[in-house]
Structure formats: C-alpha cells, structure tokens
mmCIF file of C-alpha atoms in Angstrom:
data_model
loop_
_atom_site.group_PDB
_atom_site.id
_atom_site.type_symbol
_atom_site.label_atom_id
_atom_site.label_comp_id
_atom_site.label_asym_id
_atom_site.label_seq_id
_atom_site.Cartn_x
_atom_site.Cartn_y
_atom_site.Cartn_z
ATOM 1 C CA MET A 1 88.532 149.824 134.523
ATOM 2 C CA SER A 2 86.013 147.371 135.302
ATOM 3 C CA THR A 3 84.233 144.988 132.910
ATOM 4 C CA ALA A 4 81.179 147.053 133.308
ATOM 5 C CA MET A 5 82.993 150.423 132.302
ATOM 6 C CA PHE A 6 84.344 148.660 129.289
ATOM 7 C CA MET A 7 80.811 147.562 128.312
ATOM 8 C CA ARG A 8 79.747 151.221 129.133
ATOM 9 C CA ALA A 9 82.530 152.463 126.623
ATOM 10 C CA ALA A 10 81.251 150.199 123.925
ATOM 11 C CA VAL A 11 77.690 151.841 124.595
ATOM 12 C CA HIS A 12 78.717 155.270 124.853
ATOM 13 C CA LEU A 13 80.508 154.877 121.050
ATOM 14 C CA ALA A 14 77.105 153.093 120.104
ATOM 15 C CA GLU A 15 75.210 156.402 121.086
ATOM 16 C CA GLU A 16 78.082 158.721 120.041
ATOM 17 C CA GLY A 17 78.202 157.399 116.593
ATOM 18 C CA MET A 18 74.567 157.092 116.074
ATOM 19 C CA ARG A 19 73.581 160.810 117.240
ATOM 20 C CA SER A 20 76.601 162.134 115.157
ATOM 21 C CA GLY A 21 74.912 160.606 111.919
ATOM 22 C CA ARG A 22 78.001 158.590 111.643
ATOM 23 C CA GLY A 23 75.964 155.336 111.462
ATOM 24 C CA GLY A 24 73.591 152.644 113.155
ATOM 25 C CA PRO A 25 73.541 152.342 117.205
ATOM 26 C CA PHE A 26 76.618 150.162 117.323
ATOM 27 C CA GLY A 27 79.736 150.573 119.210
ATOM 28 C CA CYS A 28 82.937 148.468 120.182
ATOM 29 C CA VAL A 29 85.822 148.287 122.316
ATOM 30 C CA VAL A 30 89.078 146.033 122.304
ATOM 31 C CA VAL A 31 90.410 145.517 125.446
ATOM 32 C CA ARG A 32 94.188 144.192 126.441
ATOM 33 C CA LYS A 33 95.284 143.659 129.905
ATOM 34 C CA GLY A 34 92.865 146.121 131.256
ATOM 35 C CA GLU A 35 93.349 149.039 128.681
ATOM 36 C CA ILE A 36 91.374 149.843 125.752
ATOM 37 C CA VAL A 37 93.451 149.359 122.574
ATOM 38 C CA GLY A 38 90.825 149.765 119.965
ATOM 39 C CA ARG A 39 87.776 151.649 119.482
ATOM 40 C CA GLY A 40 84.905 151.436 116.932
ATOM 41 C CA SER A 41 81.286 152.584 116.290
ATOM 42 C CA ASN A 42 79.165 151.781 112.960
ATOM 43 C CA ARG A 43 80.577 154.050 110.130
ATOM 44 C CA VAL A 44 78.392 151.960 107.299
ATOM 45 C CA THR A 45 76.485 155.185 106.095
ATOM 46 C CA SER A 46 78.969 157.591 106.570
ATOM 47 C CA THR A 47 81.598 156.047 104.685
ATOM 48 C CA ASN A 48 79.594 154.096 102.161
ATOM 49 C CA ASP A 49 81.313 150.930 103.252
ATOM 50 C CA PRO A 50 78.979 147.828 104.497
ATOM 51 C CA THR A 51 81.947 146.343 106.217
ATOM 52 C CA ALA A 52 82.560 149.380 108.824
ATOM 53 C CA HIS A 53 80.687 147.502 111.523
ATOM 54 C CA ALA A 54 81.624 148.834 114.964
ATOM 55 C CA GLU A 55 83.695 145.308 115.728
ATOM 56 C CA VAL A 56 85.564 145.671 112.385
ATOM 57 C CA VAL A 57 86.403 149.323 113.141
ATOM 58 C CA ALA A 58 87.684 148.476 116.454
ATOM 59 C CA ILE A 59 89.631 145.473 115.314
ATOM 60 C CA ARG A 60 91.402 147.212 112.973
ATOM 61 C CA ASP A 61 91.763 150.346 115.392
ATOM 62 C CA ALA A 62 93.435 147.584 117.684
ATOM 63 C CA CYS A 63 95.560 145.740 115.342
ATOM 64 C CA THR A 64 97.061 149.169 113.972
ATOM 65 C CA ALA A 65 97.806 150.333 117.708
ATOM 66 C CA LEU A 66 99.447 147.005 118.427
ATOM 67 C CA ASN A 67 100.881 146.371 115.266
ATOM 68 C CA THR A 68 99.637 142.839 114.928
ATOM 69 C CA PHE A 69 97.123 140.839 113.053
ATOM 70 C CA GLN A 70 96.217 138.535 115.915
ATOM 71 C CA LEU A 71 94.654 139.751 119.274
ATOM 72 C CA THR A 72 94.979 136.516 121.249
ATOM 73 C CA ASP A 73 95.342 138.121 124.354
ATOM 74 C CA CYS A 74 92.390 140.738 123.848
ATOM 75 C CA GLU A 75 88.688 140.855 125.052
ATOM 76 C CA LEU A 76 86.038 142.445 122.713
ATOM 77 C CA TYR A 77 83.097 144.311 124.157
ATOM 78 C CA THR A 78 80.222 144.887 121.859
ATOM 79 C CA SER A 79 77.030 146.808 122.323
ATOM 80 C CA CYS A 80 75.169 144.185 120.510
ATOM 81 C CA GLU A 81 75.839 140.379 119.865
ATOM 82 C CA PRO A 82 77.893 140.290 116.445
ATOM 83 C CA CYS A 83 76.620 139.953 113.247
ATOM 84 C CA PRO A 84 78.188 136.821 110.954
ATOM 85 C CA MET A 85 80.566 139.079 109.360
ATOM 86 C CA CYS A 86 81.728 140.603 112.604
ATOM 87 C CA LEU A 87 81.772 136.945 114.363
ATOM 88 C CA SER A 88 83.999 136.102 111.628
ATOM 89 C CA ALA A 89 86.304 138.828 111.973
ATOM 90 C CA ILE A 90 86.466 137.914 115.980
ATOM 91 C CA TYR A 91 87.266 134.532 114.829
ATOM 92 C CA TRP A 92 90.156 135.691 112.336
ATOM 93 C CA ALA A 93 91.750 138.015 114.787
ATOM 94 C CA ARG A 94 91.747 135.248 117.468
ATOM 95 C CA ILE A 95 90.020 137.308 120.213
ATOM 96 C CA PRO A 96 89.065 134.486 122.911
ATOM 97 C CA GLN A 97 86.341 136.494 124.689
ATOM 98 C CA ILE A 98 83.354 138.790 123.580
ATOM 99 C CA PHE A 99 81.077 140.623 126.177
ATOM 100 C CA TYR A 100 77.864 142.006 124.445
ATOM 101 C CA GLY A 101 75.029 143.912 125.269
ATOM 102 C CA ASN A 102 71.942 143.486 123.105
ATOM 103 C CA THR A 103 70.897 140.285 121.434
ATOM 104 C CA ARG A 104 70.481 139.673 117.494
ATOM 105 C CA ALA A 105 66.931 139.565 118.523
ATOM 106 C CA ASP A 106 67.032 142.995 119.921
ATOM 107 C CA ALA A 107 68.831 144.136 116.696
ATOM 108 C CA ALA A 108 66.002 142.519 114.494
ATOM 109 C CA ALA A 109 63.500 144.380 116.586
ATOM 110 C CA ILE A 110 64.703 147.718 115.451
ATOM 111 C CA GLY A 111 65.288 146.651 111.716
ATOM 112 C CA PHE A 112 68.588 145.187 111.687
ATOM 113 C CA ASP A 113 68.058 141.239 110.724
ATOM 114 C CA ASP A 114 71.284 139.583 111.354
ATOM 115 C CA ASP A 115 69.387 136.650 111.569
ATOM 116 C CA PHE A 116 68.595 136.146 108.218
ATOM 117 C CA ILE A 117 72.279 135.858 107.598
ATOM 118 C CA TYR A 118 72.825 133.481 110.465
ATOM 119 C CA ARG A 119 70.185 131.090 108.686
ATOM 120 C CA GLN A 120 71.973 131.707 105.271
ATOM 121 C CA VAL A 121 75.592 130.658 105.990
ATOM 122 C CA PRO A 122 74.764 126.729 107.054
ATOM 123 C CA LEU A 123 73.015 126.362 103.807
ATOM 124 C CA PRO A 124 74.609 124.641 100.695
ATOM 125 C CA PRO A 125 75.618 127.571 98.547
ATOM 126 C CA GLU A 126 73.206 126.507 95.945
ATOM 127 C CA GLN A 127 70.417 127.088 98.189
ATOM 128 C CA ARG A 128 71.252 130.313 99.364
ATOM 129 C CA THR A 129 69.373 133.684 98.144
ATOM 130 C CA ILE A 130 72.487 135.001 96.790
ATOM 131 C CA LYS A 131 73.391 133.017 93.611
ATOM 132 C CA MET A 132 76.945 131.400 93.965
ATOM 133 C CA GLU A 133 78.574 129.483 91.124
ATOM 134 C CA LEU A 134 81.937 127.793 91.223
ATOM 135 C CA PHE A 135 83.818 129.220 87.993
ATOM 136 C CA LEU A 136 87.319 128.727 86.521
ATOM 137 C CA ARG A 137 88.337 126.748 89.422
ATOM 138 C CA ASP A 138 91.568 125.415 87.539
ATOM 139 C CA GLU A 139 93.070 128.864 87.020
ATOM 140 C CA ALA A 140 92.225 129.779 90.606
ATOM 141 C CA GLN A 141 93.972 126.792 91.963
ATOM 142 C CA ASN A 142 97.392 128.437 90.807
ATOM 143 C CA ALA A 143 97.445 130.765 93.528
ATOM 144 C CA PHE A 144 96.620 128.314 96.022
ATOM 145 C CA LYS A 145 99.338 126.016 94.861
ATOM 146 C CA GLU A 146 101.999 128.609 95.033
ATOM 147 C CA TRP A 147 100.933 129.389 98.520
ATOM 148 C CA ALA A 148 101.246 125.763 99.756
ATOM 149 C CA ALA A 149 104.747 125.778 98.165
ATOM 150 C CA LYS A 150 105.865 129.224 99.407
ATOM 151 C CA ALA A 151 108.515 128.890 102.110
ATOM 152 C CA ASP A 152 108.288 132.342 103.526
ATOM 153 C CA LYS A 153 104.613 132.659 103.763
ATOM 154 C CA ILE A 154 103.137 134.191 107.248
ATOM 155 C CA ARG A 155 100.587 132.017 108.340
ATOM 156 C CA TYR A 156 97.289 133.593 109.707
#
C-alpha cells in the first residue's frame, strides 16, 4: 500500500465510525513495514470513554497485535492533527512519524477545540482552568523511591 492509501484508510475509518454512531469524525491507522497493524476510530460516545480517540484506539490495537508497548518502527496516519492527549500517547509509544489530514484549526471549526488544551498545557499548574494542587507528596514519594531502587523494572 502507498502512503496515500494508508491516509485514505484512516479517513475511511473516520467516516465509518461517525456514520455508525460510534463517535466523532476521526480515524487512524498504525503502519509497520508497509502493513496496517493497528486501526482505530473515535469511540468516545459509544463507550463513554473520553480517552477512546482514534489514535489511542489504533495504538492500543497495534500494541496488542505486535505484543509490545513501543512502536518505534511504525508510522501513524490520522484523519486529523492529534489532540494533546493523542500526541502524548504517540510520544509514549515512540512512533517516529505522523501523517495527518485535517488541522486542529479545521477541528475547531466544527466544534472540537483541541487548541484550548494546547494553550493550557504550557501554563503553570496554578494558572490552568482545572484547579491543581500538590497534595501528600511525602507519601506519594514512597512509590517513586521504591521504583528507583527496583532492580527488575521494565523501563518505558
């Protein structure tokens, strides 16, 4: 398959998912060595899961199919520029290349204002719209100290 075919597959998943009532107009495929290894469409409303964005669903599908949590030799094709959550998931999965069809401005024009979150992320916690408060740090540090000393940890 060609690069255009992979993007068309992502767009098709967006249309199919939206038309079937599973969620918003977003689709995604993960490709490894010229083969689709993960597919996803937005399923937020049908699963009552605000994290079920197309990219996250496709990453989960690819990781399951490949039995790994790192997709360093994959590419991601998505019908829209990833939101901050999806972009973070892409970074965590170590995917080195993203192709996207629509921009976040295009998404905002139809009511998906990802740009609001993009503007919130760089703000200091005390300036964000969602109230954030550091709490019980000393107790929370115990798990971090144990992790730091853990000899058999799997790094990610």
